[in-house]
PDB file of C-alpha atoms in Angstrom:
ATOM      1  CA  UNK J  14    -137.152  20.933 241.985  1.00 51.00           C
ATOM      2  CA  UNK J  15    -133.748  20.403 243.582  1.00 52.00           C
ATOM      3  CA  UNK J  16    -131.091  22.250 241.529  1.00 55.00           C
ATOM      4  CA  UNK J  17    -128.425  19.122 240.895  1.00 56.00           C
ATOM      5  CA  UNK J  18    -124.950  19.825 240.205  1.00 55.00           C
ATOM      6  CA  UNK J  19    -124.568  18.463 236.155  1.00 55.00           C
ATOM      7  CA  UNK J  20    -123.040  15.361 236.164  1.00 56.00           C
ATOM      8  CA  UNK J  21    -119.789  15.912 234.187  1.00 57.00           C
ATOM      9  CA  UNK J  22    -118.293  12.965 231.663  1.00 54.00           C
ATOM     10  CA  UNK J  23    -114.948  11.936 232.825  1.00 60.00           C
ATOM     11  CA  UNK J  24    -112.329  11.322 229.215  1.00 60.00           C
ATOM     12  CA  UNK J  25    -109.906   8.833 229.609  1.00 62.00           C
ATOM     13  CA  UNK J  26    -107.073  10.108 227.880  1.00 61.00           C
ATOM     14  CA  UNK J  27    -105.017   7.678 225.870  1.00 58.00           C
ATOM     15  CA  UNK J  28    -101.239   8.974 225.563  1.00 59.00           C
ATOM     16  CA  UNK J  29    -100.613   9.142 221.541  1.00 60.00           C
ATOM     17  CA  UNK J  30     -97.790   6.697 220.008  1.00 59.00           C
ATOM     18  CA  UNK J  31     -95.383   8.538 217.986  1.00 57.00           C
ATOM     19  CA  UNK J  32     -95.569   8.884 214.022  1.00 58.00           C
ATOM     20  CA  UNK J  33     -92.311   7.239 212.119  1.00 55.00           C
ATOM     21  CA  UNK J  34     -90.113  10.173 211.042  1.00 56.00           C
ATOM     22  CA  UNK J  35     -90.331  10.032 206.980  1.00 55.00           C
ATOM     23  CA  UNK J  36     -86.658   9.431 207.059  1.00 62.00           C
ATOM     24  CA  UNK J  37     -86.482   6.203 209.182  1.00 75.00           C
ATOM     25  CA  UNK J  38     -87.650   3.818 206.454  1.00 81.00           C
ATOM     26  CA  UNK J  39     -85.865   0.593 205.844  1.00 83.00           C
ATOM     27  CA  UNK J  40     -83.189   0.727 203.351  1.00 85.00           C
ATOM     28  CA  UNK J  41     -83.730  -0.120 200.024  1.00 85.00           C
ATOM     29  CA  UNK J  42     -82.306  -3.790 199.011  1.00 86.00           C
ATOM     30  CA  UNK J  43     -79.461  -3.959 196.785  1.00 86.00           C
ATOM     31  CA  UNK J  44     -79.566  -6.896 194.364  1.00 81.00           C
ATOM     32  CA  UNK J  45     -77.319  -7.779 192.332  1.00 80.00           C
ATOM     33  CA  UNK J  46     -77.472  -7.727 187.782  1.00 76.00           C
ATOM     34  CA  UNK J  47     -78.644 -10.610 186.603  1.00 72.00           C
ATOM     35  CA  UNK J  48     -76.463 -12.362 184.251  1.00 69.00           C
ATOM     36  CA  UNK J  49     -78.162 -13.447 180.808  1.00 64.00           C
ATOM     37  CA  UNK J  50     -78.018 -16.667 181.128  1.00 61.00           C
ATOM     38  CA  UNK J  51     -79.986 -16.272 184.598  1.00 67.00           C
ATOM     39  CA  UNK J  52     -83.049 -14.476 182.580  1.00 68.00           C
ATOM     40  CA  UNK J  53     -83.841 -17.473 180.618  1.00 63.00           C
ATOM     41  CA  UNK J  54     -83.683 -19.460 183.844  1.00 63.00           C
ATOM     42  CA  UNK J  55     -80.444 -20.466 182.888  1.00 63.00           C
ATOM     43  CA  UNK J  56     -82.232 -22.614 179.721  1.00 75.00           C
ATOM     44  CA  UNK J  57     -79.700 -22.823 176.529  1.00 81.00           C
ATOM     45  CA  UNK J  58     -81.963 -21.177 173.364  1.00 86.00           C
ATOM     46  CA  UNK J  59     -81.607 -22.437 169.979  1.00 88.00           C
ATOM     47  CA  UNK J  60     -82.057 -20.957 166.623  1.00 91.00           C
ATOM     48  CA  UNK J  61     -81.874 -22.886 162.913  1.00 93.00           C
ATOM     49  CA  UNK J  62     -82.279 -21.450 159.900  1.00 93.00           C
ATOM     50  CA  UNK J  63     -82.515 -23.474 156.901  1.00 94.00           C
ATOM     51  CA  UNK J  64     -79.759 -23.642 153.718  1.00 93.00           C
ATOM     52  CA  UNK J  65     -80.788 -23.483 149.819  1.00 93.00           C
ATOM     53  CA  UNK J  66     -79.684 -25.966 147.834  1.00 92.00           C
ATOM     54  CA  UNK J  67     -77.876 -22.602 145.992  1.00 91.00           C
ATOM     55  CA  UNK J  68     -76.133 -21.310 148.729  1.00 91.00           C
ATOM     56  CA  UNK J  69     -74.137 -24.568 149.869  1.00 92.00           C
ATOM     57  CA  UNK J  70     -70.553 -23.230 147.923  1.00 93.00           C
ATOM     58  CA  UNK J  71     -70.989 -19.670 149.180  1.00 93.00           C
ATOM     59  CA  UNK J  72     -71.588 -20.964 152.515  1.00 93.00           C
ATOM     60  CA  UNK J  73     -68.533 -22.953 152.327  1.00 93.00           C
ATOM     61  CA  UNK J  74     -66.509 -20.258 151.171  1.00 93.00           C
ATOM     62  CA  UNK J  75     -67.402 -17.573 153.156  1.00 93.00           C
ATOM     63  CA  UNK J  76     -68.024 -19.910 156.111  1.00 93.00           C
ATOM     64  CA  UNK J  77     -64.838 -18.626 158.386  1.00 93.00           C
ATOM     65  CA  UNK J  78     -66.171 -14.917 157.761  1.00 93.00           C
ATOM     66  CA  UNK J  79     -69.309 -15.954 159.063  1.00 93.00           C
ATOM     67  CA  UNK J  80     -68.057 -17.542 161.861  1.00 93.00           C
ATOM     68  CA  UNK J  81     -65.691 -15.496 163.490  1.00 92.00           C
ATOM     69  CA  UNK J  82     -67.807 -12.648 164.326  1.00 92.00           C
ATOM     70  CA  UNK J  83     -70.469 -14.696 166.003  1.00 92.00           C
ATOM     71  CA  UNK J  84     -68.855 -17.007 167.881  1.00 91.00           C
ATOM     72  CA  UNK J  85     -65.737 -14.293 168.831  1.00 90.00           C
ATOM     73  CA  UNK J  86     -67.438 -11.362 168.944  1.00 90.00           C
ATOM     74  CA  UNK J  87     -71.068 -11.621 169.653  1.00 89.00           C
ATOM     75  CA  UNK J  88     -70.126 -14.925 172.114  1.00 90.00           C
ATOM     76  CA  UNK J  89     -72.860 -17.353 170.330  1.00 91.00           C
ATOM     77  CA  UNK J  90     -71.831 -21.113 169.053  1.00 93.00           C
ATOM     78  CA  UNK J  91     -72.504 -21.952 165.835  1.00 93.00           C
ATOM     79  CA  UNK J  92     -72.108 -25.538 163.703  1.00 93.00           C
ATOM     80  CA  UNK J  93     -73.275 -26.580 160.491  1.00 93.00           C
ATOM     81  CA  UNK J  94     -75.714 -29.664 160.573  1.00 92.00           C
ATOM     82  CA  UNK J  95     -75.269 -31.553 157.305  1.00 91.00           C
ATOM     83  CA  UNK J  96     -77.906 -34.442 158.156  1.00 92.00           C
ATOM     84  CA  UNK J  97     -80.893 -31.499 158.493  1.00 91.00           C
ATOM     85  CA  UNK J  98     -78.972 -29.413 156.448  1.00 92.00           C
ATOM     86  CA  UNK J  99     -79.404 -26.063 158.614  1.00 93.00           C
ATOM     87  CA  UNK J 100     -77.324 -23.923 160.553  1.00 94.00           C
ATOM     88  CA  UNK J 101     -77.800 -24.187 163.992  1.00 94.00           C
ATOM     89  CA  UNK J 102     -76.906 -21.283 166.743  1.00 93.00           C
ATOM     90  CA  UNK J 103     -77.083 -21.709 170.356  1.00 92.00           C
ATOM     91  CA  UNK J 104     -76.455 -19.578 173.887  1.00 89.00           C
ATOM     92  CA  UNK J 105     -73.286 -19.550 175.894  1.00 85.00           C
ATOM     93  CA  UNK J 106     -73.074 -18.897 179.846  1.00 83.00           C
ATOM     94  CA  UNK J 107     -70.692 -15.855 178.903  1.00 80.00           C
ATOM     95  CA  UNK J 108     -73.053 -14.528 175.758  1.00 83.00           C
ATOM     96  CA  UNK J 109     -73.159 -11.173 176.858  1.00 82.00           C
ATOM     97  CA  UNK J 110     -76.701 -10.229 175.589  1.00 82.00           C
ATOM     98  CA  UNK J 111     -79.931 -12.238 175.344  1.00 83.00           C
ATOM     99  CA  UNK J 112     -80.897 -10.628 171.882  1.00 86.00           C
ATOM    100  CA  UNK J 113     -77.513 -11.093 170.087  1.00 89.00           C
ATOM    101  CA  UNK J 114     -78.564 -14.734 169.510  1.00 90.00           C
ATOM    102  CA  UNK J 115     -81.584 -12.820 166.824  1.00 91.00           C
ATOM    103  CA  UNK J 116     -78.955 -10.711 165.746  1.00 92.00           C
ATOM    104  CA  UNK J 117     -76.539 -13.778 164.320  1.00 93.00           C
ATOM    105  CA  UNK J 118     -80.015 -15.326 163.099  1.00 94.00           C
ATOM    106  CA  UNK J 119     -80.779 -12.355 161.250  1.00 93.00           C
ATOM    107  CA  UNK J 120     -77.142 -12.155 159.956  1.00 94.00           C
ATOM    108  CA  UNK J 121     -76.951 -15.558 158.641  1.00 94.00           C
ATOM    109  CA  UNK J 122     -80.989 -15.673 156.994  1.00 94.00           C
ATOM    110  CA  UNK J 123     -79.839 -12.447 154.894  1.00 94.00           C
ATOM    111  CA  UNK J 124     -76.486 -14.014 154.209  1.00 94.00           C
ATOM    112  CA  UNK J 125     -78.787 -17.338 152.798  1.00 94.00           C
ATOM    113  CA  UNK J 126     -81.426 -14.567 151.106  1.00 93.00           C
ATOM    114  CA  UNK J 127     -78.075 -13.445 148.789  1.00 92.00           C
ATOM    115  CA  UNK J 128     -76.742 -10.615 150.278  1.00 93.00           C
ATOM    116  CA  UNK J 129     -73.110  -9.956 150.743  1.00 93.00           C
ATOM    117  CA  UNK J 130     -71.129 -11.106 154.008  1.00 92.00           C
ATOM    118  CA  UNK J 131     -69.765  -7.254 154.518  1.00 92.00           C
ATOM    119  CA  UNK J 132     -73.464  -6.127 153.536  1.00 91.00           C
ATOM    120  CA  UNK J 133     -75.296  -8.642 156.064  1.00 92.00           C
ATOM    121  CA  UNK J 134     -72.717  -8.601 158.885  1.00 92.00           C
ATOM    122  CA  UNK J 135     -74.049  -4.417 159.779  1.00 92.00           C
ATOM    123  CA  UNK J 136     -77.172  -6.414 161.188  1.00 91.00           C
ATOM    124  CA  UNK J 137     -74.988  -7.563 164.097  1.00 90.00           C
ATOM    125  CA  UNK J 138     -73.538  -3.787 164.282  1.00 89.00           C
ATOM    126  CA  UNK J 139     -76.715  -1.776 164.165  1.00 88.00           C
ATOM    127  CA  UNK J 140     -79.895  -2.235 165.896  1.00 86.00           C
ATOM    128  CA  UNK J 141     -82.422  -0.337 163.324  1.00 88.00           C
ATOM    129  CA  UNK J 142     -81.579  -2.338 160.111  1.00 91.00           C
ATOM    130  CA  UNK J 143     -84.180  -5.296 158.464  1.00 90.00           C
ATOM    131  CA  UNK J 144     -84.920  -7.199 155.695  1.00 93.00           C
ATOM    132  CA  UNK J 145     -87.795  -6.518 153.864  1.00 93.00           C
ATOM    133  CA  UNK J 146     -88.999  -9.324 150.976  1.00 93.00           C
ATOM    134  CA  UNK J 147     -91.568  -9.246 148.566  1.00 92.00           C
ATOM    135  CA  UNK J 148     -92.013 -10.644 144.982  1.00 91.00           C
ATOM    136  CA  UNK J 149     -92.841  -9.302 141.944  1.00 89.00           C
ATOM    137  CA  UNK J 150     -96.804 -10.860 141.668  1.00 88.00           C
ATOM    138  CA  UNK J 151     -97.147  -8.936 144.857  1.00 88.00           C
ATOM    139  CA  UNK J 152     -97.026  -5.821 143.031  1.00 87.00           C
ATOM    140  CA  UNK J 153     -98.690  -6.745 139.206  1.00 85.00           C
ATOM    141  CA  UNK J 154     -99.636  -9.918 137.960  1.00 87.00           C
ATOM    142  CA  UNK J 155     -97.059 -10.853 134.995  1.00 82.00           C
ATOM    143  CA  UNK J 156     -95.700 -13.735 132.753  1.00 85.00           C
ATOM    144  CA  UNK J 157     -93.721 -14.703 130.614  1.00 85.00           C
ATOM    145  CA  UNK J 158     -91.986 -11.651 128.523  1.00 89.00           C
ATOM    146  CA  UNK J 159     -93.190  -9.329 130.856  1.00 88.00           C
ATOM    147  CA  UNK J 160     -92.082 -11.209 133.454  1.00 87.00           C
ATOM    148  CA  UNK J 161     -88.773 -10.593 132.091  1.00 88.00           C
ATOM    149  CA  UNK J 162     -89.209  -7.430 131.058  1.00 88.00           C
ATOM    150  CA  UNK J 163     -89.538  -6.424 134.214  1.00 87.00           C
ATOM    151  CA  UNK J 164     -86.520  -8.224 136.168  1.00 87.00           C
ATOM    152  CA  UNK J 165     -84.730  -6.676 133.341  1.00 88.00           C
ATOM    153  CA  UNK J 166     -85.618  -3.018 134.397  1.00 86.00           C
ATOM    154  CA  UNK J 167     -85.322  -3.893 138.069  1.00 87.00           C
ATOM    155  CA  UNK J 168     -81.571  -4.611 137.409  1.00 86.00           C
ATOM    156  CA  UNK J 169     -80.647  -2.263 134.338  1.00 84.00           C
ATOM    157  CA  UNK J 170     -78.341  -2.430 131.681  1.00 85.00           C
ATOM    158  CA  UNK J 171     -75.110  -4.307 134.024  1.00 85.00           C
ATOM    159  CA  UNK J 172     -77.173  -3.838 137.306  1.00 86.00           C
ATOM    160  CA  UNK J 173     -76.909  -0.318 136.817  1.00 88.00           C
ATOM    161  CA  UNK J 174     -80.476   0.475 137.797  1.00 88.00           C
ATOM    162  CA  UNK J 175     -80.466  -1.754 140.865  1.00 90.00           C
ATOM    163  CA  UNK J 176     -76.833   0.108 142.166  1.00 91.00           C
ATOM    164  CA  UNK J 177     -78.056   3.385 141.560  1.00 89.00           C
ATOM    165  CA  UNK J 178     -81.435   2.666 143.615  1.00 90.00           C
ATOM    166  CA  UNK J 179     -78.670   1.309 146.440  1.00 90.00           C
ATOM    167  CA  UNK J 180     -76.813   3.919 146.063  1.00 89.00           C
ATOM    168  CA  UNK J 181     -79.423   6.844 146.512  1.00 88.00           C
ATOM    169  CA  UNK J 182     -81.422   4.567 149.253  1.00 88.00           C
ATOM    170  CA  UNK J 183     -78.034   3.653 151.190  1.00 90.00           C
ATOM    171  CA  UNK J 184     -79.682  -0.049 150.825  1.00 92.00           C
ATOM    172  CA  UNK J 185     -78.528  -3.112 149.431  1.00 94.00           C
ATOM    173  CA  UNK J 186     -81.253  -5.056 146.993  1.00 93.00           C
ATOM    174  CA  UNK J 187     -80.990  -8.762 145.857  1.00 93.00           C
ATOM    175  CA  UNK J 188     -82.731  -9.769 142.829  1.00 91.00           C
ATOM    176  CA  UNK J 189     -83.563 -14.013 143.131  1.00 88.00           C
ATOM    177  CA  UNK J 190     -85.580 -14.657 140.112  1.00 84.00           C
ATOM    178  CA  UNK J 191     -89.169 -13.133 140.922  1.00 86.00           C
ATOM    179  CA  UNK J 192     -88.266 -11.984 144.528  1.00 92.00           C
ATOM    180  CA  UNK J 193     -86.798  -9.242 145.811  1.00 93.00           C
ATOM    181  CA  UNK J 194     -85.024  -8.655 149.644  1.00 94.00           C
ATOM    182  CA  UNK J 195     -84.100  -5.147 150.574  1.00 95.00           C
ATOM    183  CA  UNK J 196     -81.832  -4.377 153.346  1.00 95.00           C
ATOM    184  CA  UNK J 197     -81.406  -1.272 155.171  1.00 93.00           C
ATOM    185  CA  UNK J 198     -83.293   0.859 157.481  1.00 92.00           C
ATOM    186  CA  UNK J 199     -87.157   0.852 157.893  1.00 91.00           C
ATOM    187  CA  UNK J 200     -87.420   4.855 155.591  1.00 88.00           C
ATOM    188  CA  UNK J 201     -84.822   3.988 153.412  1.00 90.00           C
ATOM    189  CA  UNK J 202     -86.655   0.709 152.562  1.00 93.00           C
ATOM    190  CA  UNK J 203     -89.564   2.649 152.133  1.00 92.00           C
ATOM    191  CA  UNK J 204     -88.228   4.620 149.139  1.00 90.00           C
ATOM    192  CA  UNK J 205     -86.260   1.714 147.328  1.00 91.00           C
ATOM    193  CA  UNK J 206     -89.228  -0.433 147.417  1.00 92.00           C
ATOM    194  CA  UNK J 207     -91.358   2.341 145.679  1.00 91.00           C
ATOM    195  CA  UNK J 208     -88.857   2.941 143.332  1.00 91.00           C
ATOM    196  CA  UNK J 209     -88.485  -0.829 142.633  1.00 91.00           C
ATOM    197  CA  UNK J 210     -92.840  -0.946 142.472  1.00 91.00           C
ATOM    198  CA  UNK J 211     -92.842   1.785 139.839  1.00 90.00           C
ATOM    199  CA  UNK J 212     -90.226   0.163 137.689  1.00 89.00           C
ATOM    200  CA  UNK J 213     -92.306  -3.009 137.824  1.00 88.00           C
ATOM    201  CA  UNK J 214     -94.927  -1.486 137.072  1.00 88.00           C
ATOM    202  CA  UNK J 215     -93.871  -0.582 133.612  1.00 85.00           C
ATOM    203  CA  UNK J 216     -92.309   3.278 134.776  1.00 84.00           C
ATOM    204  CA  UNK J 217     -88.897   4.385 132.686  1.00 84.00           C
ATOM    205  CA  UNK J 218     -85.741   4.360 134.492  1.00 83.00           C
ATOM    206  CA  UNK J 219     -85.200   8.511 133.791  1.00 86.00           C
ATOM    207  CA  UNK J 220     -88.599   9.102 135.888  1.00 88.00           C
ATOM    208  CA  UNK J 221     -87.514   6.660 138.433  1.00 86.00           C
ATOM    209  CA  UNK J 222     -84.212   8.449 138.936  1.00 86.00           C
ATOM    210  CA  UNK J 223     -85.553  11.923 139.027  1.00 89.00           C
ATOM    211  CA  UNK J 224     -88.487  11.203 141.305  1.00 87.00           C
ATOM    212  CA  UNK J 225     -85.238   9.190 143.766  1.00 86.00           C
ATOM    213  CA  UNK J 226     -83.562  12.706 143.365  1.00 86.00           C
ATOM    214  CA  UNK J 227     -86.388  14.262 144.769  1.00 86.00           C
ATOM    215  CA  UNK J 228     -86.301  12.098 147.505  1.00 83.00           C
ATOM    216  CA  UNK J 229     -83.221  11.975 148.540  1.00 79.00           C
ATOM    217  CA  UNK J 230     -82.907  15.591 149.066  1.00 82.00           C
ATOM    218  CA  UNK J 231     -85.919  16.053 150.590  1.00 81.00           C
ATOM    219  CA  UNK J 232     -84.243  13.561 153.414  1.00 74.00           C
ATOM    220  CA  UNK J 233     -80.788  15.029 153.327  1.00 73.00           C
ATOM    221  CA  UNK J 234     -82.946  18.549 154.061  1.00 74.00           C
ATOM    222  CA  UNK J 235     -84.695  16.471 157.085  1.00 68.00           C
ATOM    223  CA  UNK J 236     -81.615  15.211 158.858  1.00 56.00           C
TER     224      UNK J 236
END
């Protein structure tokens, strides 16, 4: 055999392109806020809510009081619509925030549940407060006497049952015939609505107090 010289591959060698340096990305695009009118694709929302025969003279009274802090302050229009009988609440191009158009709703449905302009007007000032309704069947089938029986220990001798539950609760609790709204914090509405449920459901004012006692400075230990 012939000894042959081993035939040897030849490697082309391709010259390698240089990796991007981590710090030569492209810069980061800079857009500017949007304004609120330009989330809701510049579309005008509405909100109505609906006014009780009852609460037509309050309205009218109070109606400047309600007024002035939406439309000055939180930058929403509002008008009274005799024909459907509502009160209507639209955006502006300068409201400053989306959600202060629920805010005014919520102000003006607790203002038509009963509840005080100075009492309902913290639900445009603070974001963790609601209204909370139930009615007394809810809780125990009653009639007649008992029925009234049992507003009558809701409220107390002068509505001194219902202020000292307000008090203790730092809530505020309307009494409309056979329903009750409670307005305050999501806890704090918690404990006056128990403390409401046991007095309907027949327990003495004295136990209801002490047990709110209780309560209350288990939470003032808490916080």
């Amino acid at each position: 055999m012939s000894a042959e010289a081993p035939a040897t591959m030849e490697i082309e060698t391709v010259p390698s392109e240089p990796k991007p340096e981590s710090n030569s990305l492209p810069p980061k695009p800079k857009f500017e806020l949007l304004k609120p009118h330009e989330m809701s694709d510049s579309r005008v929302q509405f909100r109505k809510v609906s006014v009780p025969p009852h609460r037509y003279s309050p309205l009218k009274k109070y109606w400047m009081d309600i007024y002035t802090p939406i439309y000055e302050h939180m930058m929403i229009d509002i008008r009274m619509n005799l024909k459907a009988r509502k009160v209507e609440l639209k955006t502006r191009m300068d409201t400053p925030d989306i959600s202060n158009l629920q805010k005014c709703t919520d102000f003006v449905q607790a203002f038509m549940l009963g509840f005080d302009v100075a009492d309902a007007i913290a639900l445009l000032r603070l974001d963790e407060l609601y209204v909370e309704s139930f009615e007394i069947k809810d809780v125990k089938t009653l009639r007649g006497e008992h029925l009234s029986r049992a507003i009558g220990r809701l409220s107390g001798k002068g509505g001194k049952t219902k202020f000292a539950i307000e008090n203790a609760t730092k809530t505020r609790i309307v009494i409309a015939d056979t329903k009750i709204h409670i307005l305050g914090s999501f806890a704090n509405i918690k404990i006056a609505r128990d403390s409401l449920c046991s007095l309907i459901l027949g327990s003495p004012a004295g136990k209801v107090y002490s047990k709110l006692r209780q309560v209350t400075a288990r939470l003032v230990e808490r916080f």
